[in-house]
Amino acid sequence: MAVEDAHWADASSRDVLRFLVARLAREHVLLVISYRTDDLHRRHPWRPVAAELARHPRVTRVELPPFTADEVAQFAAALTGHAVAEQVVRSVTERSGGNAYFAQELLESADGDALPGSLADVLRARIEQVDPQVQQLARVAAVAGRRVAEPVLRAAARVASPELDVDGALREAVGQHVLGVEDGHLAFRHALLAEAIAADLLPGERSSLHRAYVRVLRADPALGGPAELATHALAAPDLPTALEASLAAAEQAHELLAPQEELRHLEVALRLWDAVPDAGSRVATLTAAANAAGNAARRDRAVQLARSAVEAADDEARAPLRTRLARHLQALDRAKQALAETSLALDELGPTPSAARAWALATHARSLVWLDRDVEAFDVVQEALNVARNVGALDAESDALTSLAMLVASDDADRADQILAQALDAARAVGDTTTELRILQNMASSRYDVGDLDGAARLAATGVERARATGLTNTTHGLDLAGYAALVAYVRGDLTPVQVPERADDDGGFLDLIVLYAATARGESDVVERCRRLEPLWSRDTAIAHVAGGCGADALAWRGRFDESVELVDRVIAHLEKAWLPLFFAGIWLSSIALAALADAAQEDRVRGRDPGARVAAGERFATRIEQTAQRPLPPGRKVGPEGLAWTARGRAEHARLLGSPPGTVELWRAAVDAFGYGYRYEEARSRWRLAESLLLSGDRDEAALEAARALADAEDMGAVPLATAIRELARRGRLALPGARTAGSDVLTAREAEVLELVAQGLSNNQIGRRLFISGKTVSVHVSNVLAKLEVSGRAEAVDVAHRRGLIGSR
């Protein structure tokens, strides 16, 4: 027998429950009584009954705590039939307080922000049952949100309702479970109760209550901060006060190293600017907002704000703002656009030495480096250093030194490290933590580019720790350093998932992209969709097209969607050619992925007796791109790093596989394995798998088994599921004895006979099966004859049917 919501029971029902609990002894009856403790105020009639029943020896009390966020996610998935977005789960958890009924109503509501009508009625009935003075106090509290400091509520209530007995109403509100104490604040028992009360207020009534808060907060700033004042002033509406308070809140957030909050307040201020008389010039606020957006990893928004600042500035102030805009463009890998802005800035500044000119030169040089215009870049860097040193601009000097290090890194890594160390000292001397983090990132990148993965990992870890210590973990450079740490970990074979910090705006930051490499290697089921969701952001940041496009293509190939993989690579290359150079080095990686997909498709064509000529022809443009890029003349002192050399070797080997593995293919795969041997563990194992396959085709079964075993051990240790599965499949088809390789699964058919019959079920001919299993068509015919005899059937189709019914081969 179940009795729900016993807190609503009348006196007679409560007496019946007392009687049943006291009298039930030997009867086969289970009595389940539920009630909500949130509704039990001090004088609630159910409270003494619940206490009396709980003391009975046959009663077991079970506490059901509110849902956690994870439990809300599970509940939502069960309710809707699919996984619900994290931001929805977070919102529902916060608004419902973990109450299952509230959560269900919110999830089923057509409007995710509005309070469902049925739920509003329940909450409204709840508040209408309490004392009118408590209702009035609740209305004052509701406009402040779910929580409000007690001194602020007391003061605002006295201003809004002078006749209200505030002390008595507060005691009654807590006693009747309308409000409770939470972390030193008064809080509604449910966030939705505050929403329901606020929604019932008339517009004039709501404005009046907000004005009461503005009055008390302005009279005594100690009661609350500028952010709280700005919120109430905006709703009052008192726009001059809202503007002033928003700017003060932004300044406070800046001092606390909270760029996301700083940006939010500055965006509010900018929206109010034109509505407030005599607000002054908005250029400084636009510039501050752009910097906050950049620090908050909102790169695209930073460019928009910085461009607005340039457009709003007068002639004298425009040049330094162009330089700032260029730096924000560089954060999006838009070097050509950045170069155009600094060219204009340098023309506007003229030749007179100044800190502004030093910064413009340093920023100009960085774009030239990225565009491989090293000769020009070197001259500009030297001028930037001279100007910076003449005018004492240590921060600009540090930036220029960073570009100089990039120019010499591939030819003299030790000298580059010395220059970067000098730049780091200059940044620390002026307390420029942002530049310090960027230099540490460049130092890690420098070591990575020359194949020093241990050094790169150490420097990235130093940067991540420095960002944490200075509160800049979730800023652009903090996240980029975390991304470099994750990249190095992936290359070294650590495929452990990395937690990406949640942000209000998903800008496809560097860390968000880097985790896709390991997700692809682990074979995560949603990685293709994750990459596809980032495609609309390609135009924002070329790195998104590069990494998400490449990983998406790789993941598609692992899933056998070869044509989609190649088509995606084509689109990525076409997109990047417009922003970068025609023969950009990342194109080697992308082309290798496309060649691998084409080789897999061609291999399937050959097994099924189809002509792979179209695949081979399509692969020529990728093979040509690899060779032309690898042989592209580089500026003096620059050379291709070990990763570029490794992908070139891999691309050549994949091209040979596409051609049908002609003589010499084994040596190409050996070269790929050796090239990735500098520390790129995952790709070394993947190349070793293909080397084993090539050895098997050449007839060297013993070495093929050794290479396959090494590749499998690494793949399993890393958790690279698709790779490990592929290696086991190779061993099964090639009959290589490996740890974990499948053996005979039945006393009726041998392992080879079962393999042959599975391929018969797919409609393959004897010759096609032979090519798939590295045996002759005649040998396949012998296996088929043995299968027919063992199963006592007369034909191939009947054999497949019998084997399926007896569970000897996989289900159809």
JSON list of C-alpha atoms in Angstrom, two decimals, residues 24-215:
[
{"chain": "A", "resi": 24, "resn": "LEU", "atom": "CA", "xyz": [0.18, -4.30, 11.31]},
{"chain": "A", "resi": 25, "resn": "ALA", "atom": "CA", "xyz": [2.37, -7.15, 12.54]},
{"chain": "A", "resi": 26, "resn": "ARG", "atom": "CA", "xyz": [1.99, -10.54, 10.84]},
{"chain": "A", "resi": 27, "resn": "GLU", "atom": "CA", "xyz": [-0.04, -9.39, 7.84]},
{"chain": "A", "resi": 28, "resn": "HIS", "atom": "CA", "xyz": [1.68, -9.61, 4.46]},
{"chain": "A", "resi": 29, "resn": "VAL", "atom": "CA", "xyz": [1.38, -5.88, 3.87]},
{"chain": "A", "resi": 30, "resn": "LEU", "atom": "CA", "xyz": [4.08, -3.35, 3.00]},
{"chain": "A", "resi": 31, "resn": "LEU", "atom": "CA", "xyz": [3.11, 0.23, 3.78]},
{"chain": "A", "resi": 32, "resn": "VAL", "atom": "CA", "xyz": [5.11, 2.93, 1.96]},
{"chain": "A", "resi": 33, "resn": "ILE", "atom": "CA", "xyz": [4.52, 6.54, 3.05]},
{"chain": "A", "resi": 34, "resn": "SER", "atom": "CA", "xyz": [6.16, 9.48, 1.27]},
{"chain": "A", "resi": 35, "resn": "TYR", "atom": "CA", "xyz": [6.27, 13.14, 2.23]},
{"chain": "A", "resi": 36, "resn": "ARG", "atom": "CA", "xyz": [8.35, 16.23, 1.40]},
{"chain": "A", "resi": 37, "resn": "THR", "atom": "CA", "xyz": [10.41, 17.60, 4.25]},
{"chain": "A", "resi": 38, "resn": "ASP", "atom": "CA", "xyz": [10.70, 20.98, 2.52]},
{"chain": "A", "resi": 39, "resn": "ASP", "atom": "CA", "xyz": [7.01, 21.60, 3.21]},
{"chain": "A", "resi": 40, "resn": "LEU", "atom": "CA", "xyz": [7.22, 20.85, 6.94]},
{"chain": "A", "resi": 41, "resn": "HIS", "atom": "CA", "xyz": [7.35, 24.14, 8.80]},
{"chain": "A", "resi": 42, "resn": "ARG", "atom": "CA", "xyz": [7.61, 24.15, 12.59]},
{"chain": "A", "resi": 43, "resn": "ARG", "atom": "CA", "xyz": [3.85, 23.97, 13.23]},
{"chain": "A", "resi": 44, "resn": "HIS", "atom": "CA", "xyz": [3.00, 21.59, 10.38]},
{"chain": "A", "resi": 45, "resn": "PRO", "atom": "CA", "xyz": [0.57, 18.88, 11.64]},
{"chain": "A", "resi": 46, "resn": "TRP", "atom": "CA", "xyz": [2.47, 16.08, 9.90]},
{"chain": "A", "resi": 47, "resn": "ARG", "atom": "CA", "xyz": [5.73, 16.84, 11.74]},
{"chain": "A", "resi": 48, "resn": "PRO", "atom": "CA", "xyz": [4.75, 15.15, 15.10]},
{"chain": "A", "resi": 49, "resn": "VAL", "atom": "CA", "xyz": [3.12, 12.25, 13.26]},
{"chain": "A", "resi": 50, "resn": "ALA", "atom": "CA", "xyz": [6.28, 11.61, 11.22]},
{"chain": "A", "resi": 51, "resn": "ALA", "atom": "CA", "xyz": [8.39, 11.71, 14.39]},
{"chain": "A", "resi": 52, "resn": "GLU", "atom": "CA", "xyz": [6.02, 9.26, 16.14]},
{"chain": "A", "resi": 53, "resn": "LEU", "atom": "CA", "xyz": [6.01, 6.80, 13.23]},
{"chain": "A", "resi": 54, "resn": "ALA", "atom": "CA", "xyz": [9.79, 6.94, 12.84]},
{"chain": "A", "resi": 55, "resn": "ARG", "atom": "CA", "xyz": [10.21, 5.68, 16.44]},
{"chain": "A", "resi": 56, "resn": "HIS", "atom": "CA", "xyz": [8.23, 2.50, 15.72]},
{"chain": "A", "resi": 57, "resn": "PRO", "atom": "CA", "xyz": [10.52, -0.58, 15.59]},
{"chain": "A", "resi": 58, "resn": "ARG", "atom": "CA", "xyz": [8.94, -1.87, 12.37]},
{"chain": "A", "resi": 59, "resn": "VAL", "atom": "CA", "xyz": [9.40, 1.44, 10.52]},
{"chain": "A", "resi": 60, "resn": "THR", "atom": "CA", "xyz": [12.46, 2.10, 8.36]},
{"chain": "A", "resi": 61, "resn": "ARG", "atom": "CA", "xyz": [13.14, 5.72, 7.45]},
{"chain": "A", "resi": 62, "resn": "VAL", "atom": "CA", "xyz": [14.66, 6.30, 3.98]},
{"chain": "A", "resi": 63, "resn": "GLU", "atom": "CA", "xyz": [16.04, 9.72, 3.03]},
{"chain": "A", "resi": 64, "resn": "LEU", "atom": "CA", "xyz": [15.80, 10.54, -0.68]},
{"chain": "A", "resi": 65, "resn": "PRO", "atom": "CA", "xyz": [18.24, 13.38, -1.37]},
{"chain": "A", "resi": 66, "resn": "PRO", "atom": "CA", "xyz": [17.74, 15.74, -4.33]},
{"chain": "A", "resi": 67, "resn": "PHE", "atom": "CA", "xyz": [19.07, 14.70, -7.72]},
{"chain": "A", "resi": 68, "resn": "THR", "atom": "CA", "xyz": [22.68, 15.55, -8.44]},
{"chain": "A", "resi": 69, "resn": "ALA", "atom": "CA", "xyz": [23.60, 16.97, -11.85]},
{"chain": "A", "resi": 70, "resn": "ASP", "atom": "CA", "xyz": [24.62, 13.49, -13.05]},
{"chain": "A", "resi": 71, "resn": "GLU", "atom": "CA", "xyz": [21.32, 12.03, -11.85]},
{"chain": "A", "resi": 72, "resn": "VAL", "atom": "CA", "xyz": [19.38, 14.82, -13.58]},
{"chain": "A", "resi": 73, "resn": "ALA", "atom": "CA", "xyz": [21.26, 13.94, -16.78]},
{"chain": "A", "resi": 74, "resn": "GLN", "atom": "CA", "xyz": [20.26, 10.26, -16.41]},
{"chain": "A", "resi": 75, "resn": "PHE", "atom": "CA", "xyz": [16.67, 11.24, -15.58]},
{"chain": "A", "resi": 76, "resn": "ALA", "atom": "CA", "xyz": [16.52, 13.57, -18.58]},
{"chain": "A", "resi": 77, "resn": "ALA", "atom": "CA", "xyz": [17.87, 10.88, -20.91]},
{"chain": "A", "resi": 78, "resn": "ALA", "atom": "CA", "xyz": [15.30, 8.37, -19.64]},
{"chain": "A", "resi": 79, "resn": "LEU", "atom": "CA", "xyz": [12.51, 10.94, -20.01]},
{"chain": "A", "resi": 80, "resn": "THR", "atom": "CA", "xyz": [13.41, 12.22, -23.49]},
{"chain": "A", "resi": 81, "resn": "GLY", "atom": "CA", "xyz": [14.98, 9.10, -24.97]},
{"chain": "A", "resi": 82, "resn": "HIS", "atom": "CA", "xyz": [18.26, 10.82, -25.81]},
{"chain": "A", "resi": 83, "resn": "ALA", "atom": "CA", "xyz": [21.18, 12.56, -24.13]},
{"chain": "A", "resi": 84, "resn": "VAL", "atom": "CA", "xyz": [20.39, 16.15, -23.13]},
{"chain": "A", "resi": 85, "resn": "ALA", "atom": "CA", "xyz": [22.87, 18.99, -23.62]},
{"chain": "A", "resi": 86, "resn": "GLU", "atom": "CA", "xyz": [25.07, 19.80, -20.63]},
{"chain": "A", "resi": 87, "resn": "GLN", "atom": "CA", "xyz": [23.89, 23.40, -20.40]},
{"chain": "A", "resi": 88, "resn": "VAL", "atom": "CA", "xyz": [20.27, 22.21, -20.22]},
{"chain": "A", "resi": 89, "resn": "VAL", "atom": "CA", "xyz": [21.13, 19.72, -17.48]},
{"chain": "A", "resi": 90, "resn": "ARG", "atom": "CA", "xyz": [22.99, 22.41, -15.57]},
{"chain": "A", "resi": 91, "resn": "SER", "atom": "CA", "xyz": [20.07, 24.84, -15.83]},
{"chain": "A", "resi": 92, "resn": "VAL", "atom": "CA", "xyz": [17.45, 22.25, -14.86]},
{"chain": "A", "resi": 93, "resn": "THR", "atom": "CA", "xyz": [19.52, 21.08, -11.88]},
{"chain": "A", "resi": 94, "resn": "GLU", "atom": "CA", "xyz": [19.95, 24.61, -10.59]},
{"chain": "A", "resi": 95, "resn": "ARG", "atom": "CA", "xyz": [16.36, 25.69, -11.14]},
{"chain": "A", "resi": 96, "resn": "SER", "atom": "CA", "xyz": [14.73, 22.49, -9.87]},
{"chain": "A", "resi": 97, "resn": "GLY", "atom": "CA", "xyz": [16.95, 22.08, -6.83]},
{"chain": "A", "resi": 98, "resn": "GLY", "atom": "CA", "xyz": [17.12, 18.38, -7.72]},
{"chain": "A", "resi": 99, "resn": "ASN", "atom": "CA", "xyz": [13.36, 17.90, -7.28]},
{"chain": "A", "resi": 100, "resn": "ALA", "atom": "CA", "xyz": [12.27, 15.18, -9.71]},
{"chain": "A", "resi": 101, "resn": "TYR", "atom": "CA", "xyz": [8.81, 16.66, -10.36]},
{"chain": "A", "resi": 102, "resn": "PHE", "atom": "CA", "xyz": [10.19, 20.14, -10.96]},
{"chain": "A", "resi": 103, "resn": "ALA", "atom": "CA", "xyz": [12.91, 18.72, -13.22]},
{"chain": "A", "resi": 104, "resn": "GLN", "atom": "CA", "xyz": [10.38, 16.78, -15.29]},
{"chain": "A", "resi": 105, "resn": "GLU", "atom": "CA", "xyz": [8.16, 19.84, -15.75]},
{"chain": "A", "resi": 106, "resn": "LEU", "atom": "CA", "xyz": [11.12, 21.95, -16.84]},
{"chain": "A", "resi": 107, "resn": "LEU", "atom": "CA", "xyz": [12.37, 19.31, -19.27]},
{"chain": "A", "resi": 108, "resn": "GLU", "atom": "CA", "xyz": [8.95, 18.88, -20.83]},
{"chain": "A", "resi": 109, "resn": "SER", "atom": "CA", "xyz": [8.36, 22.61, -21.14]},
{"chain": "A", "resi": 110, "resn": "ALA", "atom": "CA", "xyz": [8.37, 23.90, -24.73]},
{"chain": "A", "resi": 111, "resn": "ASP", "atom": "CA", "xyz": [10.05, 27.12, -23.60]},
{"chain": "A", "resi": 112, "resn": "GLY", "atom": "CA", "xyz": [13.23, 26.29, -21.72]},
{"chain": "A", "resi": 113, "resn": "ASP", "atom": "CA", "xyz": [13.43, 29.68, -19.98]},
{"chain": "A", "resi": 114, "resn": "ALA", "atom": "CA", "xyz": [9.80, 30.33, -19.06]},
{"chain": "A", "resi": 115, "resn": "LEU", "atom": "CA", "xyz": [8.25, 28.69, -16.00]},
{"chain": "A", "resi": 116, "resn": "PRO", "atom": "CA", "xyz": [5.73, 26.02, -17.09]},
{"chain": "A", "resi": 117, "resn": "GLY", "atom": "CA", "xyz": [2.18, 27.01, -16.26]},
{"chain": "A", "resi": 118, "resn": "SER", "atom": "CA", "xyz": [1.36, 23.84, -14.30]},
{"chain": "A", "resi": 119, "resn": "LEU", "atom": "CA", "xyz": [4.47, 24.25, -12.20]},
{"chain": "A", "resi": 120, "resn": "ALA", "atom": "CA", "xyz": [3.79, 27.95, -11.64]},
{"chain": "A", "resi": 121, "resn": "ASP", "atom": "CA", "xyz": [0.31, 27.04, -10.32]},
{"chain": "A", "resi": 122, "resn": "VAL", "atom": "CA", "xyz": [1.79, 24.57, -7.82]},
{"chain": "A", "resi": 123, "resn": "LEU", "atom": "CA", "xyz": [4.34, 27.09, -6.57]},
{"chain": "A", "resi": 124, "resn": "ARG", "atom": "CA", "xyz": [1.79, 29.91, -6.48]},
{"chain": "A", "resi": 125, "resn": "ALA", "atom": "CA", "xyz": [-0.50, 27.78, -4.34]},
{"chain": "A", "resi": 126, "resn": "ARG", "atom": "CA", "xyz": [2.39, 27.12, -2.00]},
{"chain": "A", "resi": 127, "resn": "ILE", "atom": "CA", "xyz": [3.13, 30.82, -1.39]},
{"chain": "A", "resi": 128, "resn": "GLU", "atom": "CA", "xyz": [-0.56, 31.75, -1.10]},
{"chain": "A", "resi": 129, "resn": "GLN", "atom": "CA", "xyz": [-0.86, 29.52, 1.97]},
{"chain": "A", "resi": 130, "resn": "VAL", "atom": "CA", "xyz": [1.57, 31.57, 4.08]},
{"chain": "A", "resi": 131, "resn": "ASP", "atom": "CA", "xyz": [1.05, 34.77, 6.06]},
{"chain": "A", "resi": 132, "resn": "PRO", "atom": "CA", "xyz": [0.49, 37.96, 3.93]},
{"chain": "A", "resi": 133, "resn": "GLN", "atom": "CA", "xyz": [3.51, 39.61, 5.55]},
{"chain": "A", "resi": 134, "resn": "VAL", "atom": "CA", "xyz": [5.66, 36.66, 4.48]},
{"chain": "A", "resi": 135, "resn": "GLN", "atom": "CA", "xyz": [4.23, 36.99, 0.98]},
{"chain": "A", "resi": 136, "resn": "GLN", "atom": "CA", "xyz": [5.24, 40.66, 0.85]},
{"chain": "A", "resi": 137, "resn": "LEU", "atom": "CA", "xyz": [8.75, 39.89, 2.11]},
{"chain": "A", "resi": 138, "resn": "ALA", "atom": "CA", "xyz": [9.01, 37.09, -0.46]},
{"chain": "A", "resi": 139, "resn": "ARG", "atom": "CA", "xyz": [8.13, 39.54, -3.24]},
{"chain": "A", "resi": 140, "resn": "VAL", "atom": "CA", "xyz": [10.95, 41.86, -2.14]},
{"chain": "A", "resi": 141, "resn": "ALA", "atom": "CA", "xyz": [13.38, 38.93, -1.98]},
{"chain": "A", "resi": 142, "resn": "ALA", "atom": "CA", "xyz": [12.30, 37.44, -5.33]},
{"chain": "A", "resi": 143, "resn": "VAL", "atom": "CA", "xyz": [13.49, 40.38, -7.44]},
{"chain": "A", "resi": 144, "resn": "ALA", "atom": "CA", "xyz": [17.01, 39.76, -6.08]},
{"chain": "A", "resi": 145, "resn": "GLY", "atom": "CA", "xyz": [17.00, 36.17, -7.37]},
{"chain": "A", "resi": 146, "resn": "ARG", "atom": "CA", "xyz": [17.24, 32.96, -5.42]},
{"chain": "A", "resi": 147, "resn": "ARG", "atom": "CA", "xyz": [19.70, 34.30, -2.79]},
{"chain": "A", "resi": 148, "resn": "VAL", "atom": "CA", "xyz": [20.13, 37.64, -1.10]},
{"chain": "A", "resi": 149, "resn": "ALA", "atom": "CA", "xyz": [22.23, 38.86, 1.81]},
{"chain": "A", "resi": 150, "resn": "GLU", "atom": "CA", "xyz": [20.10, 39.35, 4.93]},
{"chain": "A", "resi": 151, "resn": "PRO", "atom": "CA", "xyz": [21.20, 42.98, 5.59]},
{"chain": "A", "resi": 152, "resn": "VAL", "atom": "CA", "xyz": [20.35, 43.93, 2.00]},
{"chain": "A", "resi": 153, "resn": "LEU", "atom": "CA", "xyz": [16.94, 42.26, 2.17]},
{"chain": "A", "resi": 154, "resn": "ARG", "atom": "CA", "xyz": [16.13, 43.92, 5.50]},
{"chain": "A", "resi": 155, "resn": "ALA", "atom": "CA", "xyz": [17.08, 47.36, 4.18]},
{"chain": "A", "resi": 156, "resn": "ALA", "atom": "CA", "xyz": [15.28, 46.96, 0.86]},
{"chain": "A", "resi": 157, "resn": "ALA", "atom": "CA", "xyz": [12.13, 45.60, 2.54]},
{"chain": "A", "resi": 158, "resn": "ARG", "atom": "CA", "xyz": [11.99, 48.59, 4.90]},
{"chain": "A", "resi": 159, "resn": "VAL", "atom": "CA", "xyz": [12.29, 50.99, 1.95]},
{"chain": "A", "resi": 160, "resn": "ALA", "atom": "CA", "xyz": [9.78, 49.13, -0.23]},
{"chain": "A", "resi": 161, "resn": "SER", "atom": "CA", "xyz": [7.23, 48.41, 2.54]},
{"chain": "A", "resi": 162, "resn": "PRO", "atom": "CA", "xyz": [7.66, 50.75, 5.54]},
{"chain": "A", "resi": 163, "resn": "GLU", "atom": "CA", "xyz": [4.64, 49.17, 7.25]},
{"chain": "A", "resi": 164, "resn": "LEU", "atom": "CA", "xyz": [6.14, 45.64, 7.12]},
{"chain": "A", "resi": 165, "resn": "ASP", "atom": "CA", "xyz": [7.30, 43.94, 10.33]},
{"chain": "A", "resi": 166, "resn": "VAL", "atom": "CA", "xyz": [10.54, 42.79, 8.74]},
{"chain": "A", "resi": 167, "resn": "ASP", "atom": "CA", "xyz": [11.87, 40.85, 11.74]},
{"chain": "A", "resi": 168, "resn": "GLY", "atom": "CA", "xyz": [8.62, 38.97, 12.23]},
{"chain": "A", "resi": 169, "resn": "ALA", "atom": "CA", "xyz": [8.19, 38.29, 8.53]},
{"chain": "A", "resi": 170, "resn": "LEU", "atom": "CA", "xyz": [11.76, 36.94, 8.30]},
{"chain": "A", "resi": 171, "resn": "ARG", "atom": "CA", "xyz": [11.24, 34.57, 11.22]},
{"chain": "A", "resi": 172, "resn": "GLU", "atom": "CA", "xyz": [7.96, 33.36, 9.77]},
{"chain": "A", "resi": 173, "resn": "ALA", "atom": "CA", "xyz": [9.44, 32.95, 6.26]},
{"chain": "A", "resi": 174, "resn": "VAL", "atom": "CA", "xyz": [12.20, 30.72, 7.63]},
{"chain": "A", "resi": 175, "resn": "GLY", "atom": "CA", "xyz": [9.79, 28.86, 9.90]},
{"chain": "A", "resi": 176, "resn": "GLN", "atom": "CA", "xyz": [7.39, 28.12, 7.05]},
{"chain": "A", "resi": 177, "resn": "HIS", "atom": "CA", "xyz": [10.22, 26.97, 4.78]},
{"chain": "A", "resi": 178, "resn": "VAL", "atom": "CA", "xyz": [9.82, 29.78, 2.27]},
{"chain": "A", "resi": 179, "resn": "LEU", "atom": "CA", "xyz": [13.36, 30.98, 2.95]},
{"chain": "A", "resi": 180, "resn": "GLY", "atom": "CA", "xyz": [16.34, 29.22, 4.45]},
{"chain": "A", "resi": 181, "resn": "VAL", "atom": "CA", "xyz": [19.91, 30.07, 5.41]},
{"chain": "A", "resi": 182, "resn": "GLU", "atom": "CA", "xyz": [22.50, 29.07, 2.80]},
{"chain": "A", "resi": 183, "resn": "ASP", "atom": "CA", "xyz": [26.18, 30.09, 2.91]},
{"chain": "A", "resi": 184, "resn": "GLY", "atom": "CA", "xyz": [25.44, 33.15, 5.02]},
{"chain": "A", "resi": 185, "resn": "HIS", "atom": "CA", "xyz": [22.63, 34.31, 2.72]},
{"chain": "A", "resi": 186, "resn": "LEU", "atom": "CA", "xyz": [18.87, 33.96, 2.81]},
{"chain": "A", "resi": 187, "resn": "ALA", "atom": "CA", "xyz": [17.75, 31.73, -0.03]},
{"chain": "A", "resi": 188, "resn": "PHE", "atom": "CA", "xyz": [14.45, 30.45, -1.37]},
{"chain": "A", "resi": 189, "resn": "ARG", "atom": "CA", "xyz": [13.97, 26.78, -0.71]},
{"chain": "A", "resi": 190, "resn": "HIS", "atom": "CA", "xyz": [13.54, 26.36, -4.45]},
{"chain": "A", "resi": 191, "resn": "ALA", "atom": "CA", "xyz": [14.89, 28.63, -7.17]},
{"chain": "A", "resi": 192, "resn": "LEU", "atom": "CA", "xyz": [11.61, 28.12, -9.03]},
{"chain": "A", "resi": 193, "resn": "LEU", "atom": "CA", "xyz": [9.67, 29.61, -6.12]},
{"chain": "A", "resi": 194, "resn": "ALA", "atom": "CA", "xyz": [11.56, 32.86, -6.58]},
{"chain": "A", "resi": 195, "resn": "GLU", "atom": "CA", "xyz": [10.85, 32.70, -10.32]},
{"chain": "A", "resi": 196, "resn": "ALA", "atom": "CA", "xyz": [7.13, 32.11, -9.75]},
{"chain": "A", "resi": 197, "resn": "ILE", "atom": "CA", "xyz": [6.83, 35.01, -7.30]},
{"chain": "A", "resi": 198, "resn": "ALA", "atom": "CA", "xyz": [8.79, 37.39, -9.53]},
{"chain": "A", "resi": 199, "resn": "ALA", "atom": "CA", "xyz": [6.70, 36.40, -12.55]},
{"chain": "A", "resi": 200, "resn": "ASP", "atom": "CA", "xyz": [3.51, 37.39, -10.71]},
{"chain": "A", "resi": 201, "resn": "LEU", "atom": "CA", "xyz": [4.71, 40.95, -10.05]},
{"chain": "A", "resi": 202, "resn": "LEU", "atom": "CA", "xyz": [3.23, 43.77, -12.11]},
{"chain": "A", "resi": 203, "resn": "PRO", "atom": "CA", "xyz": [5.82, 45.73, -14.17]},
{"chain": "A", "resi": 204, "resn": "GLY", "atom": "CA", "xyz": [5.44, 48.83, -12.02]},
{"chain": "A", "resi": 205, "resn": "GLU", "atom": "CA", "xyz": [5.65, 46.80, -8.82]},
{"chain": "A", "resi": 206, "resn": "ARG", "atom": "CA", "xyz": [8.81, 45.06, -10.02]},
{"chain": "A", "resi": 207, "resn": "SER", "atom": "CA", "xyz": [10.48, 48.36, -10.96]},
{"chain": "A", "resi": 208, "resn": "SER", "atom": "CA", "xyz": [9.57, 49.85, -7.60]},
{"chain": "A", "resi": 209, "resn": "LEU", "atom": "CA", "xyz": [11.21, 46.97, -5.74]},
{"chain": "A", "resi": 210, "resn": "HIS", "atom": "CA", "xyz": [14.37, 47.24, -7.85]},
{"chain": "A", "resi": 211, "resn": "ARG", "atom": "CA", "xyz": [14.48, 50.98, -7.10]},
{"chain": "A", "resi": 212, "resn": "ALA", "atom": "CA", "xyz": [14.38, 50.14, -3.39]},
{"chain": "A", "resi": 213, "resn": "TYR", "atom": "CA", "xyz": [17.49, 47.98, -3.83]},
{"chain": "A", "resi": 214, "resn": "VAL", "atom": "CA", "xyz": [19.22, 50.75, -5.82]},
{"chain": "A", "resi": 215, "resn": "ARG", "atom": "CA", "xyz": [18.46, 53.24, -3.05]}
]
